[in-house]
C-alpha positions as a Python dict, from the first residue, in 0.01 Angstrom:
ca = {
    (1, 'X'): (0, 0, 0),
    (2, 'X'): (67, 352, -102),
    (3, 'X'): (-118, 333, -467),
    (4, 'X'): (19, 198, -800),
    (5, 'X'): (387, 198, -870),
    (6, 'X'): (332, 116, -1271),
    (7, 'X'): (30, 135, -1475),
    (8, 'X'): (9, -14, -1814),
    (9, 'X'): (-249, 49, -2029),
    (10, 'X'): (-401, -106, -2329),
    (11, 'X'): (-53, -264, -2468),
    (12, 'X'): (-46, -369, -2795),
    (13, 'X'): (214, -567, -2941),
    (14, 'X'): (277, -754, -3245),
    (15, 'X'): (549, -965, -3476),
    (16, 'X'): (516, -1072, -3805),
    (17, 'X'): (208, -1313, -3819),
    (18, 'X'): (146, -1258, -3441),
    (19, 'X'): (-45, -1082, -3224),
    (20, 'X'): (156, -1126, -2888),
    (21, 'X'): (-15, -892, -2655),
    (22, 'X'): (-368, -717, -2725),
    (23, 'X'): (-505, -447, -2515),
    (24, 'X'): (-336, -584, -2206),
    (25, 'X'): (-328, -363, -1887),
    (26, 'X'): (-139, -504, -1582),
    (27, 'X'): (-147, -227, -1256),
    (28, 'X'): (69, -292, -957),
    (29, 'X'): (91, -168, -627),
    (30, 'X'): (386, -16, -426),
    (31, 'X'): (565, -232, -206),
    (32, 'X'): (407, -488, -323),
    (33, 'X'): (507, -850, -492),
    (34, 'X'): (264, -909, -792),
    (35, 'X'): (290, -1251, -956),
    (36, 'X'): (187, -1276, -1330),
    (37, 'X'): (122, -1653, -1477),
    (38, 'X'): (-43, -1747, -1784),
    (39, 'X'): (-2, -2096, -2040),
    (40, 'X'): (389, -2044, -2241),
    (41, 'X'): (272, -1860, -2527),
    (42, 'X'): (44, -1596, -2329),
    (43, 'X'): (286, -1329, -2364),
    (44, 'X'): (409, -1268, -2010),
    (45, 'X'): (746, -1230, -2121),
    (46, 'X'): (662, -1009, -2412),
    (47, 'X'): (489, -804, -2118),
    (48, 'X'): (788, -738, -1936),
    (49, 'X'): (1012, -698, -2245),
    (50, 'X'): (787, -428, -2326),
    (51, 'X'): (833, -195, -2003),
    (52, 'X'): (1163, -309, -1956),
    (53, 'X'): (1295, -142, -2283),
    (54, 'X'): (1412, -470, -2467),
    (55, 'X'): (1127, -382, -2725),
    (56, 'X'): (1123, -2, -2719),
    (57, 'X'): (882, 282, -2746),
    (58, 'X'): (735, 288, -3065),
    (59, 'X'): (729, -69, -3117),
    (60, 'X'): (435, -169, -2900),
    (61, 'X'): (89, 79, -2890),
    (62, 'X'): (-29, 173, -2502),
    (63, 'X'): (97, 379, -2248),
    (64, 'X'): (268, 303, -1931),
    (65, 'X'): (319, 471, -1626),
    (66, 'X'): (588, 465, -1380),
    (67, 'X'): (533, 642, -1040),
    (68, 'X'): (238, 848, -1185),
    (69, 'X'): (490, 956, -1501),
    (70, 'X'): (452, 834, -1871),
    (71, 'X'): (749, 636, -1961),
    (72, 'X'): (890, 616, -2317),
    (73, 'X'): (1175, 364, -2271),
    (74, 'X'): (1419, 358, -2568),
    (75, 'X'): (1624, 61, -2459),
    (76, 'X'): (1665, -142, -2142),
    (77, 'X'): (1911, 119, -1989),
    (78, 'X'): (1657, 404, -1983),
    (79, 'X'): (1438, 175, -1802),
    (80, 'X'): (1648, 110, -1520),
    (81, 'X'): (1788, 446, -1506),
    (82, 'X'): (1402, 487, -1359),
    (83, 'X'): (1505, 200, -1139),
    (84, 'X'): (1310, -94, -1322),
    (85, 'X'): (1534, -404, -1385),
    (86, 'X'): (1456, -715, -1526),
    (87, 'X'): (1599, -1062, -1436),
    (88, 'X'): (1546, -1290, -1738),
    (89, 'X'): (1499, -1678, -1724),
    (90, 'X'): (1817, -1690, -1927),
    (91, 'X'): (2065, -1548, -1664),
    (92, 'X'): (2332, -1265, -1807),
    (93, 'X'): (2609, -1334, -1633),
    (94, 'X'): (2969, -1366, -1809),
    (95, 'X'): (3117, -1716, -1613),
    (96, 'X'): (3495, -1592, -1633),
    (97, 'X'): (3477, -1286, -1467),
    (98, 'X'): (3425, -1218, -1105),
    (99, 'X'): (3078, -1173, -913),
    (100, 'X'): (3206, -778, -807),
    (101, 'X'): (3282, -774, -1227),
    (102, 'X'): (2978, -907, -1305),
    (103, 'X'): (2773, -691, -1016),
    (104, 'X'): (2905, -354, -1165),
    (105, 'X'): (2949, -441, -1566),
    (106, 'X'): (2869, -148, -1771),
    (107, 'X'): (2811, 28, -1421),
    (108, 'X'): (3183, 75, -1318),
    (109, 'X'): (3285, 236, -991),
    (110, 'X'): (3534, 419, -1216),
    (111, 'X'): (3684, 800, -1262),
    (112, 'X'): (3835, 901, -1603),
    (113, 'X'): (3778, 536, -1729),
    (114, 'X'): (3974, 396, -1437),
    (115, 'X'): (3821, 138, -1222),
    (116, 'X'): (3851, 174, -845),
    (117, 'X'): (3882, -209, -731),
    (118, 'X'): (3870, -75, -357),
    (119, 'X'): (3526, 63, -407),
    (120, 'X'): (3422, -213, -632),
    (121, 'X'): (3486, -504, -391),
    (122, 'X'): (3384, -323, -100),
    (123, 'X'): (3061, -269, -245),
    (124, 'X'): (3005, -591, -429),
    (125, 'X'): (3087, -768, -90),
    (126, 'X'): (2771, -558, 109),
    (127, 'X'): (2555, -620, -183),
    (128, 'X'): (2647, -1031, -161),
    (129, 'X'): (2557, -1016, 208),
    (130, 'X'): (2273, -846, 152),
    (131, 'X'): (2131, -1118, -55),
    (132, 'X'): (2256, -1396, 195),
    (133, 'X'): (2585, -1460, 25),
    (134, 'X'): (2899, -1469, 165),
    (135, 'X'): (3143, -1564, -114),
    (136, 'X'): (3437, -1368, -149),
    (137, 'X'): (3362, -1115, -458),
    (138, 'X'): (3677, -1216, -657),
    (139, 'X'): (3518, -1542, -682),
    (140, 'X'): (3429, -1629, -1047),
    (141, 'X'): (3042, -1722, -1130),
    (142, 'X'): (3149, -1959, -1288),
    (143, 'X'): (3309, -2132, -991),
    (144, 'X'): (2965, -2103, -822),
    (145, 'X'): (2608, -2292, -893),
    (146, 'X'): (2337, -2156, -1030),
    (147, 'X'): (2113, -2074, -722),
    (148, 'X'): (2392, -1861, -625),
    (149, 'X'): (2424, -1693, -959),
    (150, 'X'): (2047, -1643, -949),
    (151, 'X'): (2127, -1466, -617),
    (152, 'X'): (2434, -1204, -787),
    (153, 'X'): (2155, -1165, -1066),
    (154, 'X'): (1979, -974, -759),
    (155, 'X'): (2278, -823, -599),
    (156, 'X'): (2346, -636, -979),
    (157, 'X'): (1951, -498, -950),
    (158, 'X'): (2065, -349, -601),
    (159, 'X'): (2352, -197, -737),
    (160, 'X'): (2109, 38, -992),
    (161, 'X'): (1904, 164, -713),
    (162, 'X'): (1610, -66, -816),
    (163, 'X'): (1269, -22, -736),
    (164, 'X'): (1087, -259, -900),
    (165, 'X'): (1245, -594, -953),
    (166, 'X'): (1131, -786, -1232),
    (167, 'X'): (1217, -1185, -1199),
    (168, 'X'): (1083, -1415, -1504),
    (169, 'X'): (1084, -1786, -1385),
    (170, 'X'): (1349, -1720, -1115),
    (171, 'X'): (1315, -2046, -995),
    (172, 'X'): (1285, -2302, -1306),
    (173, 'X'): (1640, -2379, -1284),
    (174, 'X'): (1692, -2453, -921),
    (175, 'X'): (1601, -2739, -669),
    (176, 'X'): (1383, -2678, -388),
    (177, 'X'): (1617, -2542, -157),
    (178, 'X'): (1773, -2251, -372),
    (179, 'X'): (1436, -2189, -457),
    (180, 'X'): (1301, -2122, -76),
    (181, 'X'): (1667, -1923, -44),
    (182, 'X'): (1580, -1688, -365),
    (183, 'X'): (1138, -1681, -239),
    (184, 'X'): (1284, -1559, 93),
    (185, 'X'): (1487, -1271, -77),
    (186, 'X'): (1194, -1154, -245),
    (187, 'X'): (1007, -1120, 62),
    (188, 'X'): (1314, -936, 265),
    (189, 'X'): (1316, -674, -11),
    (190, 'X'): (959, -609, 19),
    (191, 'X'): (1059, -586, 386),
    (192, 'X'): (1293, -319, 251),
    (193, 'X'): (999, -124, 97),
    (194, 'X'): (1125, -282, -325),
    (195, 'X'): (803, -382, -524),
    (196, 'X'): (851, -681, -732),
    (197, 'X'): (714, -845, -1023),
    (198, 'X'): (769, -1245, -1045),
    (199, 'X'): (688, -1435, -1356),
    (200, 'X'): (618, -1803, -1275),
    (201, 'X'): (439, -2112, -1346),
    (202, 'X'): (463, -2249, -1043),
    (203, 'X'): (148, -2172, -800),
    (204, 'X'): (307, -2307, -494),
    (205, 'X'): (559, -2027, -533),
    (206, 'X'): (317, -1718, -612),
    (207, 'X'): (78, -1839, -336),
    (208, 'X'): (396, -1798, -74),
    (209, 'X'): (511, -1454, -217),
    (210, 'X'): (280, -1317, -405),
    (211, 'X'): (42, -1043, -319),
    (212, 'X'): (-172, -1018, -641),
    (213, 'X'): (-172, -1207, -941),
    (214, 'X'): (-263, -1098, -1276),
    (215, 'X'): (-360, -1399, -1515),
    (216, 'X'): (-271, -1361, -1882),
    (217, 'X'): (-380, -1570, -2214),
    (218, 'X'): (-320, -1515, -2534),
    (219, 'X'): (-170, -1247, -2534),
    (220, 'X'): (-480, -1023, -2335),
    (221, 'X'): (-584, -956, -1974),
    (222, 'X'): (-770, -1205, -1759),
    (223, 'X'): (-850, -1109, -1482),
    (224, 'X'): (-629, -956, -1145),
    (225, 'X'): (-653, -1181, -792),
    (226, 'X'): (-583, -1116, -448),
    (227, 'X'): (-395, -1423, -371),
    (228, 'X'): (-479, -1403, 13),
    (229, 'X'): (-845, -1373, -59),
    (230, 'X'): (-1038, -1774, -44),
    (231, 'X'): (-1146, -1781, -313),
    (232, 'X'): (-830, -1740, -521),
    (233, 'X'): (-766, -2141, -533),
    (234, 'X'): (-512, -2283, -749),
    (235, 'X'): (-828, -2437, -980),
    (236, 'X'): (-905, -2131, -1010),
    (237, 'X'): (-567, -2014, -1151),
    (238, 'X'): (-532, -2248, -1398),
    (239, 'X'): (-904, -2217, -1533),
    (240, 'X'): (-788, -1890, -1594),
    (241, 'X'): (-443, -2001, -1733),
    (242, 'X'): (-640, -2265, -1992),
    (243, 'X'): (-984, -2116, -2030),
    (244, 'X'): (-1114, -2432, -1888),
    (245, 'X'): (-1154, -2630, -1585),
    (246, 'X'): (-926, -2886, -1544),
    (247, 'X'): (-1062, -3199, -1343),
    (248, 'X'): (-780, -3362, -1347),
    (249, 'X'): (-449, -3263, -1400),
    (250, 'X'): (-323, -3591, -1587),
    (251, 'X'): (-503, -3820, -1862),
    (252, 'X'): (-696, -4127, -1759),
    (253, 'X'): (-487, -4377, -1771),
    (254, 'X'): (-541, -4764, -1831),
    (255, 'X'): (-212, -4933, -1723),
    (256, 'X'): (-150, -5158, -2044),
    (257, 'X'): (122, -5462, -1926),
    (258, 'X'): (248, -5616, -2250),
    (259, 'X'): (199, -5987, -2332),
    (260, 'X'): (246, -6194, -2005),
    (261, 'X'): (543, -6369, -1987),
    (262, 'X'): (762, -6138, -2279),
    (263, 'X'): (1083, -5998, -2198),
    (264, 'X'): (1110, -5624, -2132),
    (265, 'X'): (1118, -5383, -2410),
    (266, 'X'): (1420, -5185, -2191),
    (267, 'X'): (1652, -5398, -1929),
    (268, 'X'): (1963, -5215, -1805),
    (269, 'X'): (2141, -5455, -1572),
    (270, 'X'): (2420, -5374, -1326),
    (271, 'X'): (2471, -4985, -1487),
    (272, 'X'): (2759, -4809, -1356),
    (273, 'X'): (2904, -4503, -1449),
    (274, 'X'): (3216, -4302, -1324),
    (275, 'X'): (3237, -3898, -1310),
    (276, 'X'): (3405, -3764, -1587),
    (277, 'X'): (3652, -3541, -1382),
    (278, 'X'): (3650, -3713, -1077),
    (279, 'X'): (3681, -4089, -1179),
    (280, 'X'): (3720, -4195, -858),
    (281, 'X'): (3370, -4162, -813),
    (282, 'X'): (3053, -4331, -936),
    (283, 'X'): (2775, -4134, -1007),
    (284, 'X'): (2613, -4418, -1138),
    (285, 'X'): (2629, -4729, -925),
    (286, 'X'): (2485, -5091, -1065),
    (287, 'X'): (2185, -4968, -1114),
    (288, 'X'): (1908, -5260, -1267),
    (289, 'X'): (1534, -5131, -1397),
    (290, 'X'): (1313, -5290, -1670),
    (291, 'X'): (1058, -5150, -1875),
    (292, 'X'): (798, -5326, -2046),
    (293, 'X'): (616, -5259, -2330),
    (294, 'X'): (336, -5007, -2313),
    (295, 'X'): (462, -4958, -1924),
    (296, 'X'): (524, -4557, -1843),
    (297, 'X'): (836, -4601, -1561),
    (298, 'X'): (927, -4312, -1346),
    (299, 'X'): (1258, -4272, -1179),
    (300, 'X'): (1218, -4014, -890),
    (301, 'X'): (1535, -3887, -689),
    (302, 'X'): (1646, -3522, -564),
    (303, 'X'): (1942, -3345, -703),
    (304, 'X'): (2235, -3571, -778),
    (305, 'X'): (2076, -3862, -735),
    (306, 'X'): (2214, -3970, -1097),
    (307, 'X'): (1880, -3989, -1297),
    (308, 'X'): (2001, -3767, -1561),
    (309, 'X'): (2354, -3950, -1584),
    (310, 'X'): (2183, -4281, -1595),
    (311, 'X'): (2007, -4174, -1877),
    (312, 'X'): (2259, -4014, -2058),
    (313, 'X'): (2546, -4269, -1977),
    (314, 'X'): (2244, -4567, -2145),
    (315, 'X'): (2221, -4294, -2468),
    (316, 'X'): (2534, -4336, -2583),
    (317, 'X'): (2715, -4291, -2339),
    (318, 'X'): (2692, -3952, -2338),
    (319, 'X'): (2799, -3828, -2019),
    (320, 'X'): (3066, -3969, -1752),
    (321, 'X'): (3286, -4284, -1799),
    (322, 'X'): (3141, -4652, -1847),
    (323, 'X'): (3208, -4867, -1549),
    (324, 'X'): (3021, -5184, -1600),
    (325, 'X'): (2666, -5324, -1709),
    (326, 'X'): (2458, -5452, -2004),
    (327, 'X'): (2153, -5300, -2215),
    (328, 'X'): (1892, -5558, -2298),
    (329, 'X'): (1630, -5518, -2572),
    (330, 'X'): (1366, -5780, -2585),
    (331, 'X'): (1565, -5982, -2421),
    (332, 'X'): (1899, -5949, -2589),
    (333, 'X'): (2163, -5793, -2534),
    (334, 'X'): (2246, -5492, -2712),
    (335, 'X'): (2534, -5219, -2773),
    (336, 'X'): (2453, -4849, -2696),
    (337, 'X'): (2827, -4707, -2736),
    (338, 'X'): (2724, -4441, -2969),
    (339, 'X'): (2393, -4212, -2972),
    (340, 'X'): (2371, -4385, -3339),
    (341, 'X'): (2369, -4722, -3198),
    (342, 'X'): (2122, -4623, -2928),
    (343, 'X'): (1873, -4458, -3210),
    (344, 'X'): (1938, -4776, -3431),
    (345, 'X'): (1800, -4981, -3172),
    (346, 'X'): (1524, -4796, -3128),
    (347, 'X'): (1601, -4591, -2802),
    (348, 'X'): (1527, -4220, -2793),
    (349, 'X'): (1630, -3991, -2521),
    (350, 'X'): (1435, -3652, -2504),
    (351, 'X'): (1684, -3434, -2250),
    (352, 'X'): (1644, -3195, -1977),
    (353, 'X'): (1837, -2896, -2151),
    (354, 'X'): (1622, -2866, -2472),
    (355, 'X'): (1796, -2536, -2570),
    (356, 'X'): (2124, -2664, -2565),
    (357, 'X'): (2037, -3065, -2637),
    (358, 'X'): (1759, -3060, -2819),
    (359, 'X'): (1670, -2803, -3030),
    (360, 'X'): (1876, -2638, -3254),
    (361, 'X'): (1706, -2285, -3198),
    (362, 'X'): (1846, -2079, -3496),
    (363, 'X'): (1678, -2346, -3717),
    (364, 'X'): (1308, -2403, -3800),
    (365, 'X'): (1077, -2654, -3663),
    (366, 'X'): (1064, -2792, -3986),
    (367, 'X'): (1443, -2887, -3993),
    (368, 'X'): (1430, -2999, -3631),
    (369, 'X'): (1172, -3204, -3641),
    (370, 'X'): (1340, -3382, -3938),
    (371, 'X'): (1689, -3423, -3802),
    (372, 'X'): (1655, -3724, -3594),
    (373, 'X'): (1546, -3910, -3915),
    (374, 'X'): (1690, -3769, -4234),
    (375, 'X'): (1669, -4062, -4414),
    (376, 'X'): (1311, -4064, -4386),
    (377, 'X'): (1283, -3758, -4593),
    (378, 'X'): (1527, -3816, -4841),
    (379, 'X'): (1626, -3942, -5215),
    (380, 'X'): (1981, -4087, -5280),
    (381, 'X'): (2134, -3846, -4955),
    (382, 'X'): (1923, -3589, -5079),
    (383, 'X'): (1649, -3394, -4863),
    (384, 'X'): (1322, -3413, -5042),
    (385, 'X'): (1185, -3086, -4882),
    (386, 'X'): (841, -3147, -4981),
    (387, 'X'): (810, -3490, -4752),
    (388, 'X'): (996, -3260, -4463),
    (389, 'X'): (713, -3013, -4534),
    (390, 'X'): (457, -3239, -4475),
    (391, 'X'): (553, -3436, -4241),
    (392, 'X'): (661, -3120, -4037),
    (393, 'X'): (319, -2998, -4082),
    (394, 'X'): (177, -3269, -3950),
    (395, 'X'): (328, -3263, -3607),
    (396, 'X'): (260, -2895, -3595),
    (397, 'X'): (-133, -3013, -3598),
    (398, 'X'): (-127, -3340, -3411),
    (399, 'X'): (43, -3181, -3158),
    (400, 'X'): (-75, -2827, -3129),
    (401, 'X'): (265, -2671, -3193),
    (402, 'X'): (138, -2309, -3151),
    (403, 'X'): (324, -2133, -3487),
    (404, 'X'): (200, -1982, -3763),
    (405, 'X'): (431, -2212, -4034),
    (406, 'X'): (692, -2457, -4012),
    (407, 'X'): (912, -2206, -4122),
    (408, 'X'): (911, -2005, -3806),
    (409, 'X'): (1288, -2066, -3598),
    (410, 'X'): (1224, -2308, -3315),
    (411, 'X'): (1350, -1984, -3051),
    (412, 'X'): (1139, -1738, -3151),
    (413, 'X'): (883, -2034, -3008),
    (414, 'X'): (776, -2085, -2591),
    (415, 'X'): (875, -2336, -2392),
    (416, 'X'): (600, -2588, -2434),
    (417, 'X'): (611, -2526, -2765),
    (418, 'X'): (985, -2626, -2813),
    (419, 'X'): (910, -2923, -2622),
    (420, 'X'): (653, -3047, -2815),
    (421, 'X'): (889, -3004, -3115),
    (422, 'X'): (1145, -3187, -2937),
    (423, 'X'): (909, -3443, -2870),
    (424, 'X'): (788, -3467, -3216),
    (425, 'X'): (1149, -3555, -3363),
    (426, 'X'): (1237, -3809, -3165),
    (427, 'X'): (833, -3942, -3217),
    (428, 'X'): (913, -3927, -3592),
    (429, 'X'): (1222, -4133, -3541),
    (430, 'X'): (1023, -4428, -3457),
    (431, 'X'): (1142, -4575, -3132),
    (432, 'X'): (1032, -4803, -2927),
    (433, 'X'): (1188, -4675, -2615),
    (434, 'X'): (1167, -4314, -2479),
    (435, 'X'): (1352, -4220, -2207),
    (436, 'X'): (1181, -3837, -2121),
    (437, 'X'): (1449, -3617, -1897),
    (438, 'X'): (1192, -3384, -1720),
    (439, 'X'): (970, -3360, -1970),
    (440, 'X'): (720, -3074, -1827),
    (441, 'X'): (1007, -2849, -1701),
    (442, 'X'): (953, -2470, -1746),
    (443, 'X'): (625, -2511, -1904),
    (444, 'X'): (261, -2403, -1815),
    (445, 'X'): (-11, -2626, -1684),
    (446, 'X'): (-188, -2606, -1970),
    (447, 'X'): (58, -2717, -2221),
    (448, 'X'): (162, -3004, -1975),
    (449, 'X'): (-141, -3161, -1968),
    (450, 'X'): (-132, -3174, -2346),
    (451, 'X'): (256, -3313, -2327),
    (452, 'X'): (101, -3599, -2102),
    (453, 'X'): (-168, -3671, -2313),
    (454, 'X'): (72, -3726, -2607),
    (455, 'X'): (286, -3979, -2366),
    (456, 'X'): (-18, -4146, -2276),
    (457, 'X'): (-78, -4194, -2608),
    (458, 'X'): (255, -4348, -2687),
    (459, 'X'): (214, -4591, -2377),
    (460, 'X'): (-60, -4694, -2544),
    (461, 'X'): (57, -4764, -2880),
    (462, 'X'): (275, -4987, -2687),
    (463, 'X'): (578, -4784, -2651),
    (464, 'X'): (847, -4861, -2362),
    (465, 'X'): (834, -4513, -2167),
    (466, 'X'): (1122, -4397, -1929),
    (467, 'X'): (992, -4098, -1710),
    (468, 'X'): (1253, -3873, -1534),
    (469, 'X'): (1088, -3607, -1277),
    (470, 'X'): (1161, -3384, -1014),
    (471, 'X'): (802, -3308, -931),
    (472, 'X'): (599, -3628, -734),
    (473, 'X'): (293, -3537, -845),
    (474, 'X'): (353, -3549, -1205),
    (475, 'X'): (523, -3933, -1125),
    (476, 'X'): (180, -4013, -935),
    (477, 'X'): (5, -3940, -1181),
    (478, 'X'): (153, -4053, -1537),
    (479, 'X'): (342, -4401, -1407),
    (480, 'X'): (260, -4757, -1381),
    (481, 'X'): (581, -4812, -1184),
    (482, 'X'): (867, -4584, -996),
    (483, 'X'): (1212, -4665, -859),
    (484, 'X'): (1416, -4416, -681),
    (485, 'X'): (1732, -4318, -672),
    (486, 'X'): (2002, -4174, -422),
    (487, 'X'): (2358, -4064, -438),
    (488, 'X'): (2369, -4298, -756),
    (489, 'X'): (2199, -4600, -618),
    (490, 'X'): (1892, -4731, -654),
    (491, 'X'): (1668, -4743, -354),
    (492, 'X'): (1330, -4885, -421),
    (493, 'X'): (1053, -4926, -614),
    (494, 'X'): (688, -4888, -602),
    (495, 'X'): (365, -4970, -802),
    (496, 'X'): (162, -4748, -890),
    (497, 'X'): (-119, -4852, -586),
    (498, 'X'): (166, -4850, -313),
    (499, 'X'): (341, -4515, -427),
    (500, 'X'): (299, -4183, -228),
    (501, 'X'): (484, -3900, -195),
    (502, 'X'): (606, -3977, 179),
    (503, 'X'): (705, -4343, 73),
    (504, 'X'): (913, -4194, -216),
    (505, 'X'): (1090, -3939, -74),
    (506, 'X'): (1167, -4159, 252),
    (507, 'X'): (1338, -4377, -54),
    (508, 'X'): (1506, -4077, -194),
    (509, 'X'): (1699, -3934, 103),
    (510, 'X'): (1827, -4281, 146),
    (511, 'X'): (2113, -4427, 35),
    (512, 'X'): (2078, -4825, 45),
    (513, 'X'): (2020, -5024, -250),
    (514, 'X'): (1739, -5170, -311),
    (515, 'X'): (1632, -5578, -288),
    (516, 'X'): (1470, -5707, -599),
}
């Protein structure tokens, strides 16, 4: 290491009724990759924002330091003019123009405000081999999937002569193999002498990549680890993440089986479901589960297994094209054509997109919280603001929404935060069965634990829980039951004593149904 590339010092930043970052410094090395993690909430993001230019000088108190100069960025393009771009979770990419368009927007190969297109695809086509891709650059992103578009994300940093990459949750989007593809890029350009900052939640990741890491909460400083040193243990992490040793990553959990002998809360018989381009093919393919009351089922399967459209097709009918099967509830049939049907027989279906799906992020949590039950809160069609007030409030405390009012617009909040708001509207709604579509994605151990807690909880009250994961651990350890799925089909099922993560995923790369 040749010394620090960036220094910041004593950053201080606030927004109305919140302290986001207080006297945090964060120092990182040349050539190296330096991982920063902390609970959603801790300001990581806020961090970044803040020497990227997005907030600018004079917003924020402290001083930073770019190779050994004081840097007063006025807006994101001073910043990288220095060489420092940023790579948010939210990609900024514009899906009808091409990946050389998109690679050079608002940095045009260009003289007298005409583009040369020789140039531009000539250079757009080393920069996509240089980050391992070898579509043609006239392609259009959105023609592509997002592990790729992660990947031209990092082939538009090359083209401003970066030097320090900054990546927030690169990975929270993509399955396991993009993610290696994108882990190994970092670590090429740190071959390539590029020092990198990665935001991420996901220890596995950091431990692979990451020189240093420099833990964050609320909003100050923990403490800065070697990540190759012993001691530097995940446990150690997250007691830094939470301020508190975690002995165990889930709730204890008392399996509770219903009355012997009753019919399932949830039965879904023979479910099939065609694609809703392609209707040739079934994405879906008579698939039977049951859930009983007070029963947390997990449904474990890799990418395109057809979790997600089993869910959705069952809520309403949401995605693809119904091919056959029946929805039983307490043993009897029932319709779920509409989401209002669904909701109306007491089935709630928390998705895997809260940003587009769940939330509706312009509003406040007050209003979102309400929405799934209106008529709970109202007089004659009217909204009795009041009753939305309090019971808004009430969720806020039970479960630790971290905001100063239920006034504040759900997407000024972090991502465990907007899930527990998600969570609270469909808890408000009353169900009886919740099917939960990644529940934990994107957010911090911390505030997992505390999402788990709350579904324990529900379990326990004698709720019917449907639990959709990508991550094995987190299906160990919250479910009484797990079936898996492949290529549509389902191919086993386990309780919770015979389950482990090599009998699952033997059952997951298979594609043979299963005998019940």
């Amino acid at each position: 290491m040749a010394g620090p590339v960036l220094e910041m010092r004593s950053i201080v930043k606030t927004f109305p009724g919140v302290k986001a970052l207080s006297d945090v410094t964060l120092t990182v090395q040349q050539g190296e990759v330096h991982a920063i993690c902390g609970e959603n909430g801790a300001g990581k993001s806020t961090l970044m924002k803040v020497l990227s230019g997005v907030h600018p000088h004079g917003t924020y108190e402290g001083e930073i330091l770019f190779e050994g100069d004081t840097c007063e960025f006025k807006d994101i393009r001073a910043s990288e003019q220095r060489g420092i771009v940023i790579i948010h979770q939210e990609l900024a990419l514009v899906p009808y123009l091409s990946l050389a368009e998109n690679i050079f927007l608002g940095n045009e190969h260009a003289t007298r405000g005409l583009i040369n297109w020789n140039d531009t695809l000539k250079h757009a086509s080393e920069l996509l081999r240089r980050v391992g891709l070898s579509d043609h650059p006239e392609t259009r992103v959105t023609d592509i999937g997002v592990g790729k578009q992660q990947l031209v994300e990092i082939a538009k940093a090359l083209s401003k002569k970066v030097k320090l990459l900054i990546l927030d949750e690169p990975t929270a989007a993509l399955n396991d193999e993009d993610s290696d593809k994108l882990l190994d890029l970092i670590l090429e350009l740190k071959k390539q002498g590029i020092t990198s900052i990665i935001i991420s939640h996901k220890l596995n990741e950091i431990r692979k990549v990451a020189d240093s890491v420099t833990i964050l909460r609320d909003g100050q400083t923990i403490e800065t680890l070697d990540v190759k040193a012993s001691d530097t243990t995940e446990d150690r992490i997250i007691s830094g993440m939470v301020g508190r040793d975690l002995d165990h990553r889930f709730p204890e959990r008392t399996a509770y089986e219903g009355e012997v002998g009753s019919a399932p809360a949830l039965e879904i018989r023979g479910w099939s479901v065609h694609h809703p381009i392609d209707q040739q093919r079934k994405v879906v393919d008579d698939v039977s589960i049951e859930v009983k009351r007070g029963e947390i089922v997990g449904i474990a399967g890799l990418m395109g297994a057809g979790r997600t459209e089993l869910a959705m097709s069952v809520f309403g009918r949401t995605y693809g094209r119904y091919a056959g099967g029946q929805v039983f509830k307490d043993g009897t049939e029932i319709r779920t054509k509409t989401v209002p049907e669904a909701v109306r027989h007491g089935i709630a279906y928390v998705t895997e997109d809260r940003k587009h799906y769940g939330l509706n992020l312009i509003d406040t949590i007050n209003r979102n919280i309400s929405l799934s039950a209106l008529g709970k809160v109202a007089k004659r069609g009217i909204v009795d603001e009041q009753a939305e007030r309090r019971v808004s409030e009430g969720f806020r405390k039970s479960m630790n929404i971290k905001a100063p009012t239920v006034s504040e617009p759900v997407g000024k909040l972090s991502g465990g935060n907007q899930q527990k708001v998600v969570l609270s509207k469909w808890i408000f709604a009353g169900p009886e069965v919740l099917i939960l579509d990644e529940p934990t994605r994107g957010i911090d151990v911390g505030a997992k634990y505390e999402i788990y807690t709350v579904i324990d909880q529900l379990a326990a009250q004698g709720k019917a829980v449907v639990f959709i994961s990508s991550e094995l651990p987190e299906l160990l350890g919250m479910c009484d039951r797990i079936y898996t799925m492949a290529a549509g089909r389902l191919t086993g099922e386990f309780s919770r004593a015979e389950a482990s993560q090599e009998s699952l995923m033997r059952q997951m790369t298979k594609d043979k149904e299963v005998t019940r």
